[in-house]
Amino acid sequence: MAKLTFTINGTRRTLDAAAGARLIDVLRDGLGLTGTKPGCREGTCGSCTVLVDGRAMRSCITPAASVAGKRVTTIEGLATAGKLHPLQQAFLDYEAYQCGYCTPGMIVGAAGLIARNASPGEQAVRQALDGHICRCGSQPRIVQAVRAAAEVMRRG
Amino acid sequence: MADLTLLVEYKRREFLKVLASGASLTIPVELQGAETRVHVRRAADGRIDAFTGKIDMGQGLRTLLSQCVANELGVPVEEVRLVMGDTDLTPDDGGTWASLTTPETVPAMRKDAAAVRGAPLREPKEWTALGRSQRNLNGPDIVTGAFKYNSDVKVDGMWHGVVLRPAEYRAKLVSAEGQGVVRQGDFAGICAPTLAEARALAAKAKAEWAYEPLPAFDKMIAAFKAEGKPPVENNQVRYPPLIRRGDAEKALATASQRRSLAFTLAPIAHAALEPRSAISSFGEDGRLTIRCGKQAPFVVRAEVAKAMGMKETDVRIIVDMPGGGFGCKQRSDVEVEAARLAKASGKTVRVEWSRADEFVWSYARPAALIETETGVAASGRIVSWRQRNYNAGAPGLRPPYDFADHSNEFWATRAPLRQGSYRALAATGNNFARESTVDEWASTLNRDPLEYRLAHIADQRLRAALEMAAQRFGYKGRKVGVGLACNLEKEGRMALFVECAMEPFRILRMTCVADFGAALNPSNLQNQVQGALIMGIGGALWERLEFDSTKQLTTRLTNYRVPRFTDVPAMDVHIVDRREITAAGAGEAGITLTAPALAAAIFSLTGKRPMSMPMRVQTP
Ligand code: FES
Ligand code: FES
C-alpha cells in the first residue's frame, strides 16, 4: 500500500492504493465511483474512460500511481451545480443508449474529444470514439448526440 | 445479518425502501410470494405498484411496461413503481427472451391495470401513454453514472470468490487441493475477504483436469450432417422443427431447374459489455438470496435450487439490470458458483466473471450447416423448397414466401461446444440461407432481386415494407454494391437495403423499414431495430470463436471484432406504426436481415456468393 494524492472531480483526496493498482479499481472500490465501468479491462472497449488532466484515458490500464498530483474527472464529476453537462443532456435527448453500460465511458470520451475539437464533424466523432464499444448498437444516436452537445457548448 | 443487507440495499426505488422498512402496503409483501401474484395494485399512498418477472436489459422494458400500466390507469408514467425480476415479489412472467414480452406481458400488464381501474382495455384512439415516444426511465441515472448494474453493487461484509478454471474447453475436475478450496463436482473455488486474497489463494491451489479434445470446424460441420436427426412434426411447440406444405421432394423431382446450396455458420459470442456477476447470501432462516443480472430469474431460481439441493421457494433471485444480455444471461452459472462459496464460508460472497470467462465459460450461438435444395418452374417461379438446418435451431424456419411445396427442417445434433440462446437464435442463419438462395435464383434467372422477391410474397404488410424501403433507399433496379433482404419474423415485417463498396470493403448505407404492428414506443423501437441491424454486422463479417484441438483461443475482446463507430454506415431506420394491429416484439428480428443483405451486396460486387458467416470478401 502506498499513499496516493490526486484531485477527483474537483476534490483533492489522499488514499491508500495497492502497489500496481489500476485507476479503475481505486475509483470504483476505493472511492465508490461506480459510474466508471469495466468492460474488457484491457483498453479496448472504452467503458472505463475518465479524464486525466482533461485527456480521455482508459482507467483499466492506467496505473493508479500515474495520476498522482493530477486532476481526474469521472462521469460523476461532469454535472455542475446540479445541472447536467451538455453531453449528458444530449444523450438523454437523443436516447443515445440502450443498456447504458457503455454510456458513462462514451460521454467522458466525447468530453475529451470536444476539449480538443470544439466542432467535431461526423467523421471526427466516429474516429475519436472508435475505441469505444457499444454492443447494443446505439452508435448512430451517439454520433448525433455528441455533435449536438458540441454545438450547445460552442454557443455557450 | 448479511441477507438483510442484501434486501435493504437492493433497489434504488423509493417503493423498495418502504418495503424493506416494513411499512404497510395494501397487500402485504408476503402475499406476492403466494401462488397467485398481482401485476398491478393501488398502494396505500395512492400510487401504483406494478410487478413483473421480466427484466430490462436495455430493450426498454421498464419504460414499456410502465407505459402499459400508466395507459390503462390514466396516470403519468413516472407514477408507476415497477418492480422487475424478483422471485419473491413478482409473478413469473417467463424468461425475458424470444421477443415475448410485447405479445405476452404487455397484454397481461394492461389487463391487470385495467382491472384495477375496473374498466375495459383502452382502445388505441384513447391511448395516453402507449403509442408515443416515451423516454427511457433509466436515462437520467444512466447518463450520470448513478445507475447500478449488478457489477456495481457492494454489500457490507461481502467476500469475494474466485473459481478455478481449466485451460481446456471440455474438462472434468479430477482433483483440487489447496488452502480454502471448496470443491463440488466439477466446481472448485475459493473465497476470501478481498479479491486480492482470493486470487492469491487460487494461484497457490492445485487443480487437475481430464479433458476431451475438440474437433476442427470442418469436422464438426461434417458430424452435424452425419449425426443429425430428422425432425418429427410438432406444431404445438413455439418453434416447430418441421414446417411444410405439400410434397417438397416430389416437386423438386419435377422442377425445371434445381439448385443445392450449403451454408455454414461459425459459433459466435454475445459479448455483452457488462461481465456477469452475482452476490449470494444465506439468511439465518436458511433461505438463499442472490442478486444477479440475469434475463430469466425464475429459471435461475430453479437451477440454483437444484444445484444446491434446496426447495425453489427457499431461493430468492433479485435481478439488477444487466449491461446487455442478448441471450447470454439466461441460465444460472455465476449464481451457483457464488452460492456454493457462500454456503461453504457462511459469508455473503460475490463472484464476477472476467472477460475471458465470458468468452469461454458462457455459451455460443450455435455453429451450423444449413442446406437449401430448391427448384423453379419454367416460368422462373420457385415451386419447390427444402431447407435443412443442422444444429442451429428451429426459430425462423418459416419462409415469408409463397412456395407451393416446401419443407423447412431443423435437424438436431450433438454439438461439442457449449451453445445456447442468442438474440433471434437460428433465425439469423435461416434467413441468411433462405435469402441468399432466393437472391441466387434471381441472379441465375436474370431477374431483379426486389421484383423477384415480391413475385413470391403474398403478405401485404411485407410487400409494403419492401416497397417503402426501396423508395426511401432510392432503389432503381440492380446496381453494383446494392443488396437487399427481407423477413417476416415473429410477426414483424422487415426490409433492408444496403449499399457497399470495395477497396477496402465497406458498408456505405443501410435503409430499413420495419412494421411490428402498433409502435408502442416508436423511438425505442427504432433504437432496438437499428441496434439489432448493427449487431448483425459483426456476425456477418467478422465474429467467430476460434478453437484449437483442446481449448478456445478467443478469450479477449481485442481478438474478437465487434462493430465499432467507423464500421457503422449511414442508417435510415423507419418504423411503420399500425395502431390497430397488435404489437409484435421487436428486440430480435433486425439481426436476421443484416447478413443476407450484405451477402447480396458482396455478391454483386465480387461475383462470389458468400456461403458462410462470417463472410469472406474476396476481391474479384
Ligand atoms: S474496461 Fe477499460 S477499455 Fe475496456
Ligand atoms: S448501450 Fe449497451 S453497450 Fe452501449
PDB file of N, CA, C and O in Angstrom, chain B residues 446-504:
ATOM      1  N   ASN B 446     -31.649 -13.919 -64.078  1.00  0.00           N
ATOM      2  CA  ASN B 446     -31.527 -12.542 -64.543  1.00  0.00           C
ATOM      3  C   ASN B 446     -32.782 -11.712 -64.254  1.00  0.00           C
ATOM      4  O   ASN B 446     -33.279 -10.965 -65.098  1.00  0.00           O
ATOM      5  N   ARG B 447     -33.262 -11.880 -63.032  1.00  0.00           N
ATOM      6  CA  ARG B 447     -34.428 -11.097 -62.606  1.00  0.00           C
ATOM      7  C   ARG B 447     -33.979 -10.081 -61.567  1.00  0.00           C
ATOM      8  O   ARG B 447     -33.000 -10.282 -60.845  1.00  0.00           O
ATOM      9  N   ASP B 448     -34.717  -9.004 -61.469  1.00  0.00           N
ATOM     10  CA  ASP B 448     -34.398  -8.017 -60.439  1.00  0.00           C
ATOM     11  C   ASP B 448     -34.706  -8.621 -59.069  1.00  0.00           C
ATOM     12  O   ASP B 448     -35.792  -9.170 -58.860  1.00  0.00           O
ATOM     13  N   PRO B 449     -33.757  -8.544 -58.125  1.00  0.00           N
ATOM     14  CA  PRO B 449     -33.969  -9.249 -56.848  1.00  0.00           C
ATOM     15  C   PRO B 449     -35.151  -8.722 -56.023  1.00  0.00           C
ATOM     16  O   PRO B 449     -35.753  -9.485 -55.278  1.00  0.00           O
ATOM     17  N   LEU B 450     -35.489  -7.465 -56.175  1.00  0.00           N
ATOM     18  CA  LEU B 450     -36.661  -6.948 -55.455  1.00  0.00           C
ATOM     19  C   LEU B 450     -37.942  -7.466 -56.116  1.00  0.00           C
ATOM     20  O   LEU B 450     -38.813  -8.034 -55.457  1.00  0.00           O
ATOM     21  N   GLU B 451     -38.007  -7.304 -57.402  1.00  0.00           N
ATOM     22  CA  GLU B 451     -39.199  -7.737 -58.151  1.00  0.00           C
ATOM     23  C   GLU B 451     -39.388  -9.259 -57.973  1.00  0.00           C
ATOM     24  O   GLU B 451     -40.495  -9.752 -57.780  1.00  0.00           O
ATOM     25  N   TYR B 452     -38.262  -9.998 -57.984  1.00  0.00           N
ATOM     26  CA  TYR B 452     -38.338 -11.454 -57.850  1.00  0.00           C
ATOM     27  C   TYR B 452     -38.878 -11.846 -56.480  1.00  0.00           C
ATOM     28  O   TYR B 452     -39.715 -12.733 -56.351  1.00  0.00           O
ATOM     29  N   ARG B 453     -38.414 -11.141 -55.440  1.00  0.00           N
ATOM     30  CA  ARG B 453     -38.955 -11.434 -54.103  1.00  0.00           C
ATOM     31  C   ARG B 453     -40.445 -11.125 -54.055  1.00  0.00           C
ATOM     32  O   ARG B 453     -41.246 -11.919 -53.574  1.00  0.00           O
ATOM     33  N   LEU B 454     -40.787  -9.937 -54.536  1.00  0.00           N
ATOM     34  CA  LEU B 454     -42.196  -9.526 -54.474  1.00  0.00           C
ATOM     35  C   LEU B 454     -43.099 -10.524 -55.200  1.00  0.00           C
ATOM     36  O   LEU B 454     -44.231 -10.768 -54.771  1.00  0.00           O
ATOM     37  N   ALA B 455     -42.581 -11.121 -56.242  1.00  0.00           N
ATOM     38  CA  ALA B 455     -43.388 -12.083 -57.000  1.00  0.00           C
ATOM     39  C   ALA B 455     -43.741 -13.312 -56.158  1.00  0.00           C
ATOM     40  O   ALA B 455     -44.671 -14.047 -56.480  1.00  0.00           O
ATOM     41  N   HIS B 456     -42.999 -13.520 -55.073  1.00  0.00           N
ATOM     42  CA  HIS B 456     -43.255 -14.685 -54.221  1.00  0.00           C
ATOM     43  C   HIS B 456     -43.904 -14.323 -52.883  1.00  0.00           C
ATOM     44  O   HIS B 456     -44.024 -15.171 -52.014  1.00  0.00           O
ATOM     45  N   ILE B 457     -44.225 -13.061 -52.673  1.00  0.00           N
ATOM     46  CA  ILE B 457     -44.741 -12.642 -51.363  1.00  0.00           C
ATOM     47  C   ILE B 457     -46.211 -12.253 -51.454  1.00  0.00           C
ATOM     48  O   ILE B 457     -46.571 -11.370 -52.245  1.00  0.00           O
ATOM     49  N   ALA B 458     -47.012 -12.905 -50.634  1.00  0.00           N
ATOM     50  CA  ALA B 458     -48.437 -12.586 -50.615  1.00  0.00           C
ATOM     51  C   ALA B 458     -48.762 -11.606 -49.491  1.00  0.00           C
ATOM     52  O   ALA B 458     -49.698 -10.822 -49.599  1.00  0.00           O
ATOM     53  N   ASP B 459     -47.980 -11.639 -48.418  1.00  0.00           N
ATOM     54  CA  ASP B 459     -48.271 -10.812 -47.246  1.00  0.00           C
ATOM     55  C   ASP B 459     -48.201  -9.318 -47.609  1.00  0.00           C
ATOM     56  O   ASP B 459     -47.150  -8.809 -47.983  1.00  0.00           O
ATOM     57  N   GLN B 460     -49.313  -8.644 -47.451  1.00  0.00           N
ATOM     58  CA  GLN B 460     -49.391  -7.246 -47.904  1.00  0.00           C
ATOM     59  C   GLN B 460     -48.470  -6.322 -47.109  1.00  0.00           C
ATOM     60  O   GLN B 460     -47.890  -5.381 -47.649  1.00  0.00           O
ATOM     61  N   ARG B 461     -48.344  -6.590 -45.823  1.00  0.00           N
ATOM     62  CA  ARG B 461     -47.507  -5.704 -44.998  1.00  0.00           C
ATOM     63  C   ARG B 461     -46.030  -5.883 -45.344  1.00  0.00           C
ATOM     64  O   ARG B 461     -45.270  -4.916 -45.340  1.00  0.00           O
ATOM     65  N   LEU B 462     -45.623  -7.105 -45.628  1.00  0.00           N
ATOM     66  CA  LEU B 462     -44.225  -7.310 -46.007  1.00  0.00           C
ATOM     67  C   LEU B 462     -43.948  -6.676 -47.370  1.00  0.00           C
ATOM     68  O   LEU B 462     -42.905  -6.046 -47.584  1.00  0.00           O
ATOM     69  N   ARG B 463     -44.895  -6.802 -48.264  1.00  0.00           N
ATOM     70  CA  ARG B 463     -44.753  -6.155 -49.584  1.00  0.00           C
ATOM     71  C   ARG B 463     -44.606  -4.645 -49.401  1.00  0.00           C
ATOM     72  O   ARG B 463     -43.742  -4.015 -50.006  1.00  0.00           O
ATOM     73  N   ALA B 464     -45.466  -4.106 -48.543  1.00  0.00           N
ATOM     74  CA  ALA B 464     -45.435  -2.656 -48.328  1.00  0.00           C
ATOM     75  C   ALA B 464     -44.098  -2.230 -47.731  1.00  0.00           C
ATOM     76  O   ALA B 464     -43.534  -1.189 -48.098  1.00  0.00           O
ATOM     77  N   ALA B 465     -43.565  -3.036 -46.795  1.00  0.00           N
ATOM     78  CA  ALA B 465     -42.277  -2.694 -46.173  1.00  0.00           C
ATOM     79  C   ALA B 465     -41.181  -2.687 -47.231  1.00  0.00           C
ATOM     80  O   ALA B 465     -40.338  -1.780 -47.276  1.00  0.00           O
ATOM     81  N   LEU B 466     -41.178  -3.702 -48.096  1.00  0.00           N
ATOM     82  CA  LEU B 466     -40.162  -3.774 -49.157  1.00  0.00           C
ATOM     83  C   LEU B 466     -40.274  -2.576 -50.104  1.00  0.00           C
ATOM     84  O   LEU B 466     -39.274  -1.954 -50.465  1.00  0.00           O
ATOM     85  N   GLU B 467     -41.505  -2.265 -50.489  1.00  0.00           N
ATOM     86  CA  GLU B 467     -41.694  -1.180 -51.449  1.00  0.00           C
ATOM     87  C   GLU B 467     -41.305   0.163 -50.844  1.00  0.00           C
ATOM     88  O   GLU B 467     -40.665   0.996 -51.475  1.00  0.00           O
ATOM     89  N   MET B 468     -41.672   0.342 -49.577  1.00  0.00           N
ATOM     90  CA  MET B 468     -41.346   1.603 -48.923  1.00  0.00           C
ATOM     91  C   MET B 468     -39.831   1.738 -48.720  1.00  0.00           C
ATOM     92  O   MET B 468     -39.250   2.807 -48.928  1.00  0.00           O
ATOM     93  N   ALA B 469     -39.197   0.632 -48.335  1.00  0.00           N
ATOM     94  CA  ALA B 469     -37.746   0.672 -48.127  1.00  0.00           C
ATOM     95  C   ALA B 469     -37.039   0.959 -49.448  1.00  0.00           C
ATOM     96  O   ALA B 469     -36.079   1.730 -49.509  1.00  0.00           O
ATOM     97  N   ALA B 470     -37.536   0.356 -50.531  1.00  0.00           N
ATOM     98  CA  ALA B 470     -36.931   0.575 -51.855  1.00  0.00           C
ATOM     99  C   ALA B 470     -37.009   2.049 -52.226  1.00  0.00           C
ATOM    100  O   ALA B 470     -36.053   2.639 -52.716  1.00  0.00           O
ATOM    101  N   GLN B 471     -38.143   2.633 -51.904  1.00  0.00           N
ATOM    102  CA  GLN B 471     -38.339   4.036 -52.236  1.00  0.00           C
ATOM    103  C   GLN B 471     -37.431   4.939 -51.402  1.00  0.00           C
ATOM    104  O   GLN B 471     -36.770   5.833 -51.919  1.00  0.00           O
ATOM    105  N   ARG B 472     -37.374   4.677 -50.086  1.00  0.00           N
ATOM    106  CA  ARG B 472     -36.529   5.511 -49.217  1.00  0.00           C
ATOM    107  C   ARG B 472     -35.059   5.375 -49.605  1.00  0.00           C
ATOM    108  O   ARG B 472     -34.286   6.314 -49.481  1.00  0.00           O
ATOM    109  N   PHE B 473     -34.685   4.163 -50.018  1.00  0.00           N
ATOM    110  CA  PHE B 473     -33.289   3.888 -50.365  1.00  0.00           C
ATOM    111  C   PHE B 473     -32.934   4.503 -51.716  1.00  0.00           C
ATOM    112  O   PHE B 473     -31.773   4.809 -51.988  1.00  0.00           O
ATOM    113  N   GLY B 474     -33.953   4.689 -52.560  1.00  0.00           N
ATOM    114  CA  GLY B 474     -33.695   5.135 -53.919  1.00  0.00           C
ATOM    115  C   GLY B 474     -33.278   3.970 -54.792  1.00  0.00           C
ATOM    116  O   GLY B 474     -32.388   4.087 -55.618  1.00  0.00           O
ATOM    117  N   TYR B 475     -33.940   2.839 -54.586  1.00  0.00           N
ATOM    118  CA  TYR B 475     -33.617   1.623 -55.350  1.00  0.00           C
ATOM    119  C   TYR B 475     -34.219   1.738 -56.733  1.00  0.00           C
ATOM    120  O   TYR B 475     -35.424   1.850 -56.882  1.00  0.00           O
ATOM    121  N   LYS B 476     -33.341   1.734 -57.728  1.00  0.00           N
ATOM    122  CA  LYS B 476     -33.877   1.811 -59.093  1.00  0.00           C
ATOM    123  C   LYS B 476     -33.291   0.652 -59.872  1.00  0.00           C
ATOM    124  O   LYS B 476     -32.448   0.832 -60.723  1.00  0.00           O
ATOM    125  N   GLY B 477     -33.708  -0.536 -59.495  1.00  0.00           N
ATOM    126  CA  GLY B 477     -33.174  -1.699 -60.195  1.00  0.00           C
ATOM    127  C   GLY B 477     -31.786  -2.031 -59.700  1.00  0.00           C
ATOM    128  O   GLY B 477     -31.206  -1.306 -58.881  1.00  0.00           O
ATOM    129  N   ARG B 478     -31.247  -3.103 -60.191  1.00  0.00           N
ATOM    130  CA  ARG B 478     -29.957  -3.601 -59.732  1.00  0.00           C
ATOM    131  C   ARG B 478     -28.839  -2.594 -59.954  1.00  0.00           C
ATOM    132  O   ARG B 478     -28.734  -2.000 -61.015  1.00  0.00           O
ATOM    133  N   LYS B 479     -28.007  -2.446 -58.953  1.00  0.00           N
ATOM    134  CA  LYS B 479     -26.860  -1.565 -59.093  1.00  0.00           C
ATOM    135  C   LYS B 479     -25.716  -2.253 -58.354  1.00  0.00           C
ATOM    136  O   LYS B 479     -25.946  -2.877 -57.316  1.00  0.00           O
ATOM    137  N   VAL B 480     -24.519  -2.150 -58.869  1.00  0.00           N
ATOM    138  CA  VAL B 480     -23.397  -2.838 -58.239  1.00  0.00           C
ATOM    139  C   VAL B 480     -23.224  -2.340 -56.799  1.00  0.00           C
ATOM    140  O   VAL B 480     -23.264  -1.136 -56.555  1.00  0.00           O
ATOM    141  N   GLY B 481     -23.081  -3.277 -55.883  1.00  0.00           N
ATOM    142  CA  GLY B 481     -22.853  -2.925 -54.485  1.00  0.00           C
ATOM    143  C   GLY B 481     -24.119  -2.835 -53.649  1.00  0.00           C
ATOM    144  O   GLY B 481     -24.063  -2.627 -52.454  1.00  0.00           O
ATOM    145  N   VAL B 482     -25.270  -3.018 -54.301  1.00  0.00           N
ATOM    146  CA  VAL B 482     -26.526  -2.935 -53.561  1.00  0.00           C
ATOM    147  C   VAL B 482     -27.048  -4.342 -53.269  1.00  0.00           C
ATOM    148  O   VAL B 482     -26.976  -5.227 -54.119  1.00  0.00           O
ATOM    149  N   GLY B 483     -27.525  -4.541 -52.048  1.00  0.00           N
ATOM    150  CA  GLY B 483     -28.124  -5.817 -51.693  1.00  0.00           C
ATOM    151  C   GLY B 483     -29.365  -5.578 -50.853  1.00  0.00           C
ATOM    152  O   GLY B 483     -29.520  -4.516 -50.248  1.00  0.00           O
ATOM    153  N   LEU B 484     -30.242  -6.557 -50.833  1.00  0.00           N
ATOM    154  CA  LEU B 484     -31.426  -6.407 -50.001  1.00  0.00           C
ATOM    155  C   LEU B 484     -31.806  -7.730 -49.368  1.00  0.00           C
ATOM    156  O   LEU B 484     -31.339  -8.794 -49.790  1.00  0.00           O
ATOM    157  N   ALA B 485     -32.620  -7.635 -48.333  1.00  0.00           N
ATOM    158  CA  ALA B 485     -33.145  -8.816 -47.660  1.00  0.00           C
ATOM    159  C   ALA B 485     -34.441  -8.431 -46.988  1.00  0.00           C
ATOM    160  O   ALA B 485     -34.690  -7.254 -46.700  1.00  0.00           O
ATOM    161  N   CYS B 486     -35.269  -9.426 -46.752  1.00  0.00           N
ATOM    162  CA  CYS B 486     -36.497  -9.164 -46.014  1.00  0.00           C
ATOM    163  C   CYS B 486     -36.780 -10.353 -45.107  1.00  0.00           C
ATOM    164  O   CYS B 486     -36.098 -11.381 -45.183  1.00  0.00           O
ATOM    165  N   ASN B 487     -37.731 -10.181 -44.232  1.00  0.00           N
ATOM    166  CA  ASN B 487     -38.116 -11.299 -43.368  1.00  0.00           C
ATOM    167  C   ASN B 487     -39.466 -11.010 -42.727  1.00  0.00           C
ATOM    168  O   ASN B 487     -39.860  -9.847 -42.548  1.00  0.00           O
ATOM    169  N   LEU B 488     -40.155 -12.091 -42.413  1.00  0.00           N
ATOM    170  CA  LEU B 488     -41.373 -11.986 -41.616  1.00  0.00           C
ATOM    171  C   LEU B 488     -41.077 -12.863 -40.400  1.00  0.00           C
ATOM    172  O   LEU B 488     -41.196 -14.087 -40.463  1.00  0.00           O
ATOM    173  N   GLU B 489     -40.584 -12.243 -39.353  1.00  0.00           N
ATOM    174  CA  GLU B 489     -40.086 -12.984 -38.205  1.00  0.00           C
ATOM    175  C   GLU B 489     -40.858 -12.591 -36.952  1.00  0.00           C
ATOM    176  O   GLU B 489     -40.920 -11.410 -36.623  1.00  0.00           O
ATOM    177  N   LYS B 490     -41.425 -13.550 -36.277  1.00  0.00           N
ATOM    178  CA  LYS B 490     -42.196 -13.293 -35.066  1.00  0.00           C
ATOM    179  C   LYS B 490     -43.202 -12.152 -35.273  1.00  0.00           C
ATOM    180  O   LYS B 490     -43.267 -11.209 -34.482  1.00  0.00           O
ATOM    181  N   GLU B 491     -43.915 -12.220 -36.369  1.00  0.00           N
ATOM    182  CA  GLU B 491     -44.967 -11.251 -36.699  1.00  0.00           C
ATOM    183  C   GLU B 491     -44.441  -9.864 -37.035  1.00  0.00           C
ATOM    184  O   GLU B 491     -45.212  -8.916 -37.181  1.00  0.00           O
ATOM    185  N   GLY B 492     -43.131  -9.712 -37.122  1.00  0.00           N
ATOM    186  CA  GLY B 492     -42.573  -8.435 -37.566  1.00  0.00           C
ATOM    187  C   GLY B 492     -42.238  -8.540 -39.043  1.00  0.00           C
ATOM    188  O   GLY B 492     -41.748  -9.564 -39.514  1.00  0.00           O
ATOM    189  N   ARG B 493     -42.524  -7.490 -39.777  1.00  0.00           N
ATOM    190  CA  ARG B 493     -42.192  -7.450 -41.200  1.00  0.00           C
ATOM    191  C   ARG B 493     -41.064  -6.454 -41.391  1.00  0.00           C
ATOM    192  O   ARG B 493     -41.199  -5.299 -40.990  1.00  0.00           O
ATOM    193  N   MET B 494     -40.009  -6.908 -42.047  1.00  0.00           N
ATOM    194  CA  MET B 494     -38.868  -6.015 -42.201  1.00  0.00           C
ATOM    195  C   MET B 494     -38.249  -6.128 -43.574  1.00  0.00           C
ATOM    196  O   MET B 494     -38.204  -7.209 -44.156  1.00  0.00           O
ATOM    197  N   ALA B 495     -37.745  -5.004 -44.060  1.00  0.00           N
ATOM    198  CA  ALA B 495     -37.000  -4.988 -45.321  1.00  0.00           C
ATOM    199  C   ALA B 495     -35.760  -4.136 -45.132  1.00  0.00           C
ATOM    200  O   ALA B 495     -35.814  -3.088 -44.460  1.00  0.00           O
ATOM    201  N   LEU B 496     -34.653  -4.597 -45.692  1.00  0.00           N
ATOM    202  CA  LEU B 496     -33.380  -3.879 -45.548  1.00  0.00           C
ATOM    203  C   LEU B 496     -32.686  -3.776 -46.893  1.00  0.00           C
ATOM    204  O   LEU B 496     -32.560  -4.776 -47.617  1.00  0.00           O
ATOM    205  N   PHE B 497     -32.232  -2.593 -47.217  1.00  0.00           N
ATOM    206  CA  PHE B 497     -31.393  -2.369 -48.401  1.00  0.00           C
ATOM    207  C   PHE B 497     -30.049  -1.855 -47.926  1.00  0.00           C
ATOM    208  O   PHE B 497     -29.996  -1.015 -47.020  1.00  0.00           O
ATOM    209  N   VAL B 498     -28.978  -2.370 -48.521  1.00  0.00           N
ATOM    210  CA  VAL B 498     -27.643  -1.887 -48.150  1.00  0.00           C
ATOM    211  C   VAL B 498     -26.877  -1.525 -49.423  1.00  0.00           C
ATOM    212  O   VAL B 498     -27.141  -2.063 -50.498  1.00  0.00           O
ATOM    213  N   GLU B 499     -25.928  -0.623 -49.243  1.00  0.00           N
ATOM    214  CA  GLU B 499     -25.008  -0.330 -50.338  1.00  0.00           C
ATOM    215  C   GLU B 499     -23.593  -0.446 -49.800  1.00  0.00           C
ATOM    216  O   GLU B 499     -23.268   0.118 -48.752  1.00  0.00           O
ATOM    217  N   CYS B 500     -22.764  -1.204 -50.506  1.00  0.00           N
ATOM    218  CA  CYS B 500     -21.383  -1.432 -50.080  1.00  0.00           C
ATOM    219  C   CYS B 500     -20.431  -1.040 -51.201  1.00  0.00           C
ATOM    220  O   CYS B 500     -20.832  -0.911 -52.358  1.00  0.00           O
ATOM    221  N   ALA B 501     -19.176  -0.867 -50.821  1.00  0.00           N
ATOM    222  CA  ALA B 501     -18.150  -0.555 -51.820  1.00  0.00           C
ATOM    223  C   ALA B 501     -16.901  -1.363 -51.490  1.00  0.00           C
ATOM    224  O   ALA B 501     -16.748  -1.865 -50.376  1.00  0.00           O
ATOM    225  N   MET B 502     -15.995  -1.454 -52.460  1.00  0.00           N
ATOM    226  CA  MET B 502     -14.775  -2.244 -52.282  1.00  0.00           C
ATOM    227  C   MET B 502     -13.547  -1.359 -52.165  1.00  0.00           C
ATOM    228  O   MET B 502     -13.596  -0.173 -52.462  1.00  0.00           O
ATOM    229  N   GLU B 503     -12.443  -2.035 -51.813  1.00  0.00           N
ATOM    230  CA  GLU B 503     -11.104  -1.415 -51.776  1.00  0.00           C
ATOM    231  C   GLU B 503     -11.033  -0.201 -50.869  1.00  0.00           C
ATOM    232  O   GLU B 503     -10.891   0.912 -51.350  1.00  0.00           O
ATOM    233  N   PRO B 504     -11.086  -0.375 -49.605  1.00  0.00           N
ATOM    234  CA  PRO B 504     -11.400  -1.610 -48.917  1.00  0.00           C
ATOM    235  C   PRO B 504     -12.912  -1.796 -48.844  1.00  0.00           C
ATOM    236  O   PRO B 504     -13.656  -0.835 -49.008  1.00  0.00           O
TER     237      PRO B 504
END
